[in-house]
Tab-separated table of N, CA and C in Angstrom:
chain	number	residue	atom	x	y	z
A	275	ALA	N	180.007	84.057	61.900
A	275	ALA	CA	179.158	84.207	60.713
A	275	ALA	C	177.857	84.890	61.093
A	276	MET	N	177.209	84.467	62.246
A	276	MET	CA	175.953	85.069	62.665
A	276	MET	C	176.127	86.527	63.034
A	277	ASN	N	177.224	86.856	63.655
A	277	ASN	CA	177.522	88.226	64.046
A	277	ASN	C	177.533	89.151	62.848
A	278	SER	N	178.105	88.703	61.768
A	278	SER	CA	178.214	89.543	60.577
A	278	SER	C	176.840	89.826	59.972
A	279	ILE	N	175.875	88.861	60.061
A	279	ILE	CA	174.520	89.080	59.536
A	279	ILE	C	173.845	90.196	60.340
A	280	PHE	N	173.956	90.098	61.690
A	280	PHE	CA	173.327	91.107	62.543
A	280	PHE	C	173.975	92.463	62.397
A	281	SER	N	175.289	92.459	62.311
A	281	SER	CA	175.989	93.736	62.257
A	281	SER	C	175.592	94.531	61.013
A	282	SER	N	175.243	93.826	59.927
A	282	SER	CA	174.838	94.557	58.725
A	282	SER	C	173.443	95.166	58.902
A	283	ASP	N	172.599	94.540	59.763
A	283	ASP	CA	171.240	95.075	60.009
A	283	ASP	C	171.254	96.250	60.979
A	284	ILE	N	172.249	96.317	61.839
A	284	ILE	CA	172.254	97.343	62.880
A	284	ILE	C	172.825	98.629	62.298
A	285	THR	N	171.870	99.548	62.022
A	285	THR	CA	172.246	100.870	61.507
A	285	THR	C	171.884	101.872	62.596
A	286	PRO	N	172.378	103.080	62.512
A	286	PRO	CA	172.002	104.099	63.505
A	286	PRO	C	170.470	104.302	63.569
A	287	GLU	N	169.805	104.157	62.395
A	287	GLU	CA	168.335	104.319	62.368
A	287	GLU	C	167.659	103.220	63.198
A	288	THR	N	168.086	101.956	62.981
A	288	THR	CA	167.459	100.865	63.740
A	288	THR	C	167.745	100.995	65.226
A	289	ILE	N	168.943	101.451	65.572
A	289	ILE	CA	169.273	101.648	66.994
A	289	ILE	C	168.355	102.714	67.588
A	290	ALA	N	168.178	103.819	66.868
A	290	ALA	CA	167.314	104.908	67.337
A	290	ALA	C	165.879	104.415	67.494
A	291	LYS	N	165.437	103.631	66.504
A	291	LYS	CA	164.066	103.088	66.546
A	291	LYS	C	163.904	102.173	67.763
A	292	LEU	N	164.879	101.281	67.982
A	292	LEU	CA	164.825	100.368	69.126
A	292	LEU	C	164.840	101.125	70.454
A	293	GLU	N	165.644	102.187	70.514
A	293	GLU	CA	165.700	102.994	71.744
A	293	GLU	C	164.364	103.685	72.008
A	294	ARG	N	163.730	104.186	70.924
A	294	ARG	CA	162.398	104.827	71.076
A	294	ARG	C	161.400	103.808	71.599
A	295	GLU	N	161.380	102.617	70.992
A	295	GLU	CA	160.459	101.566	71.421
A	295	GLU	C	160.726	101.184	72.871
A	296	GLN	N	162.009	101.097	73.226
A	296	GLN	CA	162.367	100.722	74.597
A	296	GLN	C	161.866	101.775	75.590
A	297	SER	N	162.001	103.069	75.249
A	297	SER	CA	161.548	104.115	76.170
A	297	SER	C	160.017	104.134	76.264
A	298	GLN	N	159.333	103.813	75.150
A	298	GLN	CA	157.868	103.722	75.187
A	298	GLN	C	157.430	102.572	76.098
A	299	ILE	N	158.140	101.440	75.978
A	299	ILE	CA	157.840	100.283	76.821
A	299	ILE	C	158.077	100.649	78.291
A	300	GLN	N	159.164	101.360	78.560
A	300	GLN	CA	159.488	101.772	79.935
A	300	GLN	C	158.387	102.692	80.486
A	301	GLU	N	157.906	103.652	79.659
A	301	GLU	CA	156.824	104.555	80.091
A	301	GLU	C	155.589	103.757	80.477
A	302	LYS	N	155.255	102.773	79.635
A	302	LYS	CA	154.087	101.942	79.923
A	302	LYS	C	154.299	101.151	81.216
A	303	LYS	N	155.516	100.634	81.415
A	303	LYS	CA	155.839	99.898	82.643
A	303	LYS	C	155.720	100.820	83.859
A	304	ASP	N	156.159	102.093	83.700
A	304	ASP	CA	156.076	103.062	84.799
A	304	ASP	C	154.619	103.374	85.152
A	305	GLU	N	153.728	103.296	84.169
A	305	GLU	CA	152.295	103.571	84.409
A	305	GLU	C	151.600	102.425	85.125
A	306	LEU	N	152.180	101.227	85.047
A	306	LEU	CA	151.530	100.038	85.602
A	306	LEU	C	151.078	100.178	87.063
A	307	PRO	N	151.952	100.628	88.005
A	307	PRO	CA	151.499	100.727	89.396
A	307	PRO	C	150.279	101.641	89.557
A	308	LYS	N	150.307	102.775	88.810
A	308	LYS	CA	149.171	103.707	88.866
A	308	LYS	C	147.895	103.008	88.365
A	309	LEU	N	148.027	102.296	87.244
A	309	LEU	CA	146.876	101.586	86.680
A	309	LEU	C	146.382	100.488	87.617
A	310	GLU	N	147.346	99.788	88.255
A	310	GLU	CA	146.966	98.738	89.203
A	310	GLU	C	146.226	99.322	90.396
A	311	PHE	N	146.672	100.501	90.861
A	311	PHE	CA	146.014	101.183	91.971
A	311	PHE	C	144.583	101.577	91.574
A	312	GLU	N	144.439	102.160	90.362
A	312	GLU	CA	143.110	102.528	89.856
A	312	GLU	C	142.213	101.295	89.771
A	313	LEU	N	142.776	100.204	89.280
A	313	LEU	CA	142.029	98.957	89.151
A	313	LEU	C	141.561	98.460	90.517
A	314	SER	N	142.465	98.532	91.513
A	314	SER	CA	142.083	98.064	92.855
A	314	SER	C	140.971	98.947	93.427
A	315	LYS	N	141.023	100.266	93.140
A	315	LYS	CA	139.940	101.155	93.591
A	315	LYS	C	138.621	100.752	92.931
A	316	LEU	N	138.671	100.473	91.619
A	316	LEU	CA	137.463	100.056	90.896
A	316	LEU	C	136.919	98.733	91.445
A	317	GLU	N	137.848	97.806	91.768
A	317	GLU	CA	137.417	96.520	92.326
A	317	GLU	C	136.736	96.715	93.676
A	318	MET	N	137.288	97.626	94.506
A	318	MET	CA	136.672	97.915	95.804
A	318	MET	C	135.279	98.514	95.606
A	319	TYR	N	135.184	99.430	94.644
A	319	TYR	CA	133.896	100.068	94.335
A	319	TYR	C	132.884	99.018	93.867
A	320	ALA	N	133.356	98.114	92.997
A	320	ALA	CA	132.479	97.048	92.491
A	320	ALA	C	132.011	96.155	93.640
A	321	ASP	N	132.935	95.809	94.555
A	321	ASP	CA	132.572	94.999	95.727
A	321	ASP	C	131.507	95.698	96.563
A	322	ALA	N	131.720	96.999	96.787
A	322	ALA	CA	130.758	97.778	97.573
A	322	ALA	C	129.395	97.763	96.885
A	323	CYS	N	129.393	97.929	95.565
A	323	CYS	CA	128.129	97.917	94.811
A	323	CYS	C	127.418	96.577	94.978
A	324	VAL	N	128.195	95.508	94.876
A	324	VAL	CA	127.617	94.159	95.004
A	324	VAL	C	127.018	93.976	96.395
A	325	LYS	N	127.708	94.523	97.432
A	325	LYS	CA	127.196	94.395	98.805
A	325	LYS	C	125.928	95.224	99.010
A	326	VAL	N	125.897	96.402	98.386
A	326	VAL	CA	124.772	97.325	98.582
A	326	VAL	C	123.534	96.880	97.802
A	327	LEU	N	123.758	96.180	96.693
A	327	LEU	CA	122.662	95.803	95.798
A	327	LEU	C	121.485	95.116	96.505
A	328	PRO	N	121.719	94.071	97.332
A	328	PRO	CA	120.578	93.426	97.990
A	328	PRO	C	119.793	94.391	98.888
A	329	ILE	N	120.534	95.278	99.565
A	329	ILE	CA	119.870	96.271	100.429
A	329	ILE	C	119.003	97.186	99.579
A	330	MET	N	119.562	97.623	98.450
A	330	MET	CA	118.807	98.498	97.549
A	330	MET	C	117.554	97.785	97.034
A	331	LYS	N	117.729	96.501	96.658
A	331	LYS	CA	116.577	95.725	96.168
A	331	LYS	C	115.509	95.639	97.245
A	332	GLN	N	115.958	95.386	98.489
A	332	GLN	CA	115.024	95.273	99.617
A	332	GLN	C	114.279	96.586	99.815
A	333	GLU	N	115.039	97.707	99.807
A	333	GLU	CA	114.407	99.017	99.970
A	333	GLU	C	113.420	99.272	98.844
A	334	TRP	N	113.832	98.931	97.621
A	334	TRP	CA	112.968	99.156	96.462
A	334	TRP	C	111.673	98.371	96.611
A	335	SER	N	111.784	97.101	97.057
A	335	SER	CA	110.563	96.302	97.184
A	335	SER	C	109.680	96.868	98.299
A	336	SER	N	110.308	97.413	99.365
A	336	SER	CA	109.474	98.019	100.408
A	336	SER	C	108.802	99.290	99.886
A	337	TYR	N	109.522	100.070	99.033
A	337	TYR	CA	108.885	101.236	98.399
A	337	TYR	C	107.727	100.784	97.517
A	338	GLU	N	107.940	99.682	96.773
A	338	GLU	CA	106.863	99.159	95.916
A	338	GLU	C	105.660	98.764	96.764
A	339	ASN	N	105.918	98.114	97.912
A	339	ASN	CA	104.829	97.710	98.798
A	339	ASN	C	104.074	98.925	99.324
A	340	ILE	N	104.836	99.962	99.724
A	340	ILE	CA	104.198	101.193	100.214
A	340	ILE	C	103.347	101.803	99.106
A	341	THR	N	103.880	101.814	97.888
A	341	THR	CA	103.133	102.365	96.745
A	341	THR	C	101.843	101.587	96.537
A	342	LYS	N	101.940	100.233	96.600
A	342	LYS	CA	100.739	99.409	96.437
A	342	LYS	C	99.720	99.725	97.526
A	343	GLU	N	100.218	99.877	98.782
A	343	GLU	CA	99.331	100.212	99.899
A	343	GLU	C	98.622	101.532	99.644
A	344	ILE	N	99.403	102.528	99.199
A	344	ILE	CA	98.822	103.857	98.929
A	344	ILE	C	97.757	103.742	97.837
A	345	GLN	N	98.069	102.980	96.776
A	345	GLN	CA	97.094	102.805	95.691
A	345	GLN	C	95.831	102.132	96.213
A	346	GLN	N	96.021	101.118	97.086
A	346	GLN	CA	94.886	100.409	97.672
A	346	GLN	C	94.025	101.385	98.476
A	347	LYS	N	94.692	102.200	99.318
A	347	LYS	CA	93.962	103.169	100.155
A	347	LYS	C	93.265	104.209	99.292
A	348	ALA	N	93.912	104.601	98.194
A	348	ALA	CA	93.300	105.578	97.283
A	348	ALA	C	92.030	104.987	96.666
A	349	LYS	N	92.114	103.671	96.311
A	349	LYS	CA	90.940	102.987	95.742
A	349	LYS	C	89.790	102.993	96.741
A	350	VAL	N	90.123	102.643	98.005
A	350	VAL	CA	89.110	102.625	99.073
A	350	VAL	C	88.523	104.024	99.250
A	351	ALA	N	89.405	105.028	99.269
A	351	ALA	CA	88.949	106.409	99.437
A	351	ALA	C	88.010	106.814	98.302
A	352	ARG	N	88.357	106.402	97.056
A	352	ARG	CA	87.482	106.721	95.914
A	352	ARG	C	86.117	106.069	96.069
A	353	SER	N	86.110	104.787	96.477
A	353	SER	CA	84.821	104.102	96.609
A	353	SER	C	84.000	104.724	97.741
A	354	ILE	N	84.689	105.140	98.837
A	354	ILE	CA	83.978	105.829	99.930
A	354	ILE	C	83.388	107.129	99.405
A	355	ARG	N	84.162	107.844	98.606
A	355	ARG	CA	83.698	109.114	98.042
A	355	ARG	C	82.460	108.891	97.166
A	356	ILE	N	82.525	107.839	96.335
A	356	ILE	CA	81.386	107.514	95.464
A	356	ILE	C	80.145	107.217	96.313
A	357	LYS	N	80.337	106.392	97.350
A	357	LYS	CA	79.208	106.060	98.246
A	357	LYS	C	78.684	107.305	98.948
A	358	ALA	N	79.597	108.178	99.380
A	358	ALA	CA	79.195	109.421	100.045
A	358	ALA	C	78.380	110.293	99.086
A	359	ASP	N	78.828	110.375	97.826
A	359	ASP	CA	78.084	111.157	96.829
A	359	ASP	C	76.699	110.561	96.602
A	360	GLU	N	76.636	109.216	96.530
A	360	GLU	CA	75.342	108.548	96.357
A	360	GLU	C	74.434	108.845	97.546
A	361	ALA	N	74.988	108.728	98.751
A	361	ALA	CA	74.208	108.989	99.970
A	361	ALA	C	73.711	110.436	99.991
A	362	LYS	N	74.584	111.361	99.547
A	362	LYS	CA	74.216	112.779	99.511
A	362	LYS	C	73.048	113.007	98.551
A	363	SER	N	73.117	112.375	97.385
A	363	SER	CA	72.031	112.581	96.418
A	363	SER	C	70.726	111.955	96.934
A	364	ILE	N	70.845	110.800	97.618
A	364	ILE	CA	69.651	110.180	98.217
A	364	ILE	C	69.061	111.124	99.269
A	365	LEU	N	69.940	111.685	100.130
A	365	LEU	CA	69.479	112.625	101.159
A	365	LEU	C	68.799	113.841	100.538
A	366	GLU	N	69.381	114.351	99.454
A	366	GLU	CA	68.793	115.519	98.787
A	366	GLU	C	67.400	115.186	98.232
A	367	SER	N	67.268	113.984	97.629
A	367	SER	CA	65.951	113.633	97.092
A	367	SER	C	64.935	113.421	98.231
A	368	LYS	N	65.391	112.841	99.365
A	368	LYS	CA	64.504	112.670	100.529
A	368	LYS	C	64.082	114.030	101.073
A	369	LYS	N	65.028	114.988	101.082
A	369	LYS	CA	64.725	116.341	101.560
A	369	LYS	C	63.664	116.972	100.667
A	370	GLU	N	63.801	116.768	99.349
A	370	GLU	CA	62.800	117.297	98.415
A	370	GLU	C	61.429	116.682	98.704
A	371	GLU	N	61.438	115.331	98.935
A	371	GLU	CA	60.178	114.657	99.266
A	371	GLU	C	59.570	115.254	100.532
A	372	LEU	N	60.431	115.455	101.564
A	372	LEU	CA	59.958	116.036	102.826
A	372	LEU	C	59.390	117.436	102.613
A	373	ASP	N	60.093	118.236	101.763
A	373	ASP	CA	59.615	119.597	101.470
A	373	ASP	C	58.236	119.548	100.813
A	374	GLU	N	58.052	118.574	99.885
A	374	GLU	CA	56.746	118.427	99.219
A	374	GLU	C	55.672	118.031	100.236
A	375	ILE	N	56.012	117.079	101.112
A	375	ILE	CA	55.054	116.631	102.144
A	375	ILE	C	54.698	117.794	103.069
A	376	LYS	N	55.730	118.583	103.451
A	376	LYS	CA	55.507	119.743	104.336
A	376	LYS	C	54.597	120.753	103.645
A	377	GLU	N	54.852	120.980	102.349
A	377	GLU	CA	54.036	121.912	101.580
A	377	GLU	C	52.578	121.444	101.564
A	378	GLU	N	52.414	120.130	101.288
A	378	GLU	CA	51.074	119.543	101.260
A	378	GLU	C	50.396	119.682	102.634
A	379	PHE	N	51.186	119.403	103.673
A	379	PHE	CA	50.672	119.503	105.042
A	379	PHE	C	50.242	120.931	105.340
A	380	ASP	N	51.101	121.909	104.937
A	380	ASP	CA	50.776	123.321	105.161
A	380	ASP	C	49.495	123.708	104.427
A	381	GLU	N	49.331	123.215	103.183
A	381	GLU	CA	48.125	123.507	102.400
A	381	GLU	C	46.885	122.936	103.104
A	382	LYS	N	46.992	121.669	103.555
A	382	LYS	CA	45.848	121.025	104.236
A	382	LYS	C	45.535	121.718	105.551
A	383	THR	N	46.590	122.141	106.262
A	383	THR	CA	46.395	122.867	107.527
A	383	THR	C	45.668	124.174	107.247
A	384	GLU	N	46.071	124.837	106.147
A	384	GLU	CA	45.426	126.103	105.768
A	384	GLU	C	43.938	125.873	105.467
A	385	ILE	N	43.650	124.794	104.729
A	385	ILE	CA	42.253	124.459	104.392
A	385	ILE	C	41.462	124.180	105.670
A	386	ILE	N	42.070	123.390	106.570
A	386	ILE	CA	41.403	123.059	107.843
A	386	ILE	C	41.142	124.333	108.632
A	387	ASN	N	42.099	125.235	108.667
A	387	ASN	CA	41.938	126.503	109.403
A	387	ASN	C	40.819	127.344	108.792
A	388	LYS	N	40.711	127.345	107.451
A	388	LYS	CA	39.643	128.108	106.779
A	388	LYS	C	38.279	127.520	107.134
A	389	ILE	N	38.245	126.145	107.135
A	389	ILE	CA	36.985	125.474	107.482
A	389	ILE	C	36.585	125.839	108.913
A	390	ARG	N	37.555	125.862	109.822
A	390	ARG	CA	37.298	126.210	111.238
A	390	ARG	C	36.733	127.620	111.347
A	391	ILE	N	37.324	128.543	110.533
A	391	ILE	CA	36.893	129.940	110.585
A	391	ILE	C	35.438	130.022	110.099
A	392	ILE	N	35.143	129.264	109.048
A	392	ILE	CA	33.790	129.284	108.486
A	392	ILE	C	32.789	128.757	109.523
A	393	LYS	N	33.148	127.670	110.232
A	393	LYS	CA	32.255	127.120	111.260
A	393	LYS	C	32.134	128.128	112.354
């Protein structure tokens, strides 16, 4: 009785459809080893990344430290430059004062020399 139910469902179209599905399934099964190989390569790559990550973090933090050091040295250099500029302006004003004193001295020397000539 069960055989007769199935036999009425099995037409050439359903057989063709089942064969197409079966060949599609077979193609997918044939791709599996290739996909598994690709997956294993990706897993190896992921493992390598995980191993390299701490080293990269360490290098990055050392780069950050070097950057901080450079910034610190740049700050010191700027403050030295500011102090040097201040010292330069102080020296220039002292030089002006000295020039004025020298001028005054030269004038007084000239007056003294004139007085000497008169005597």
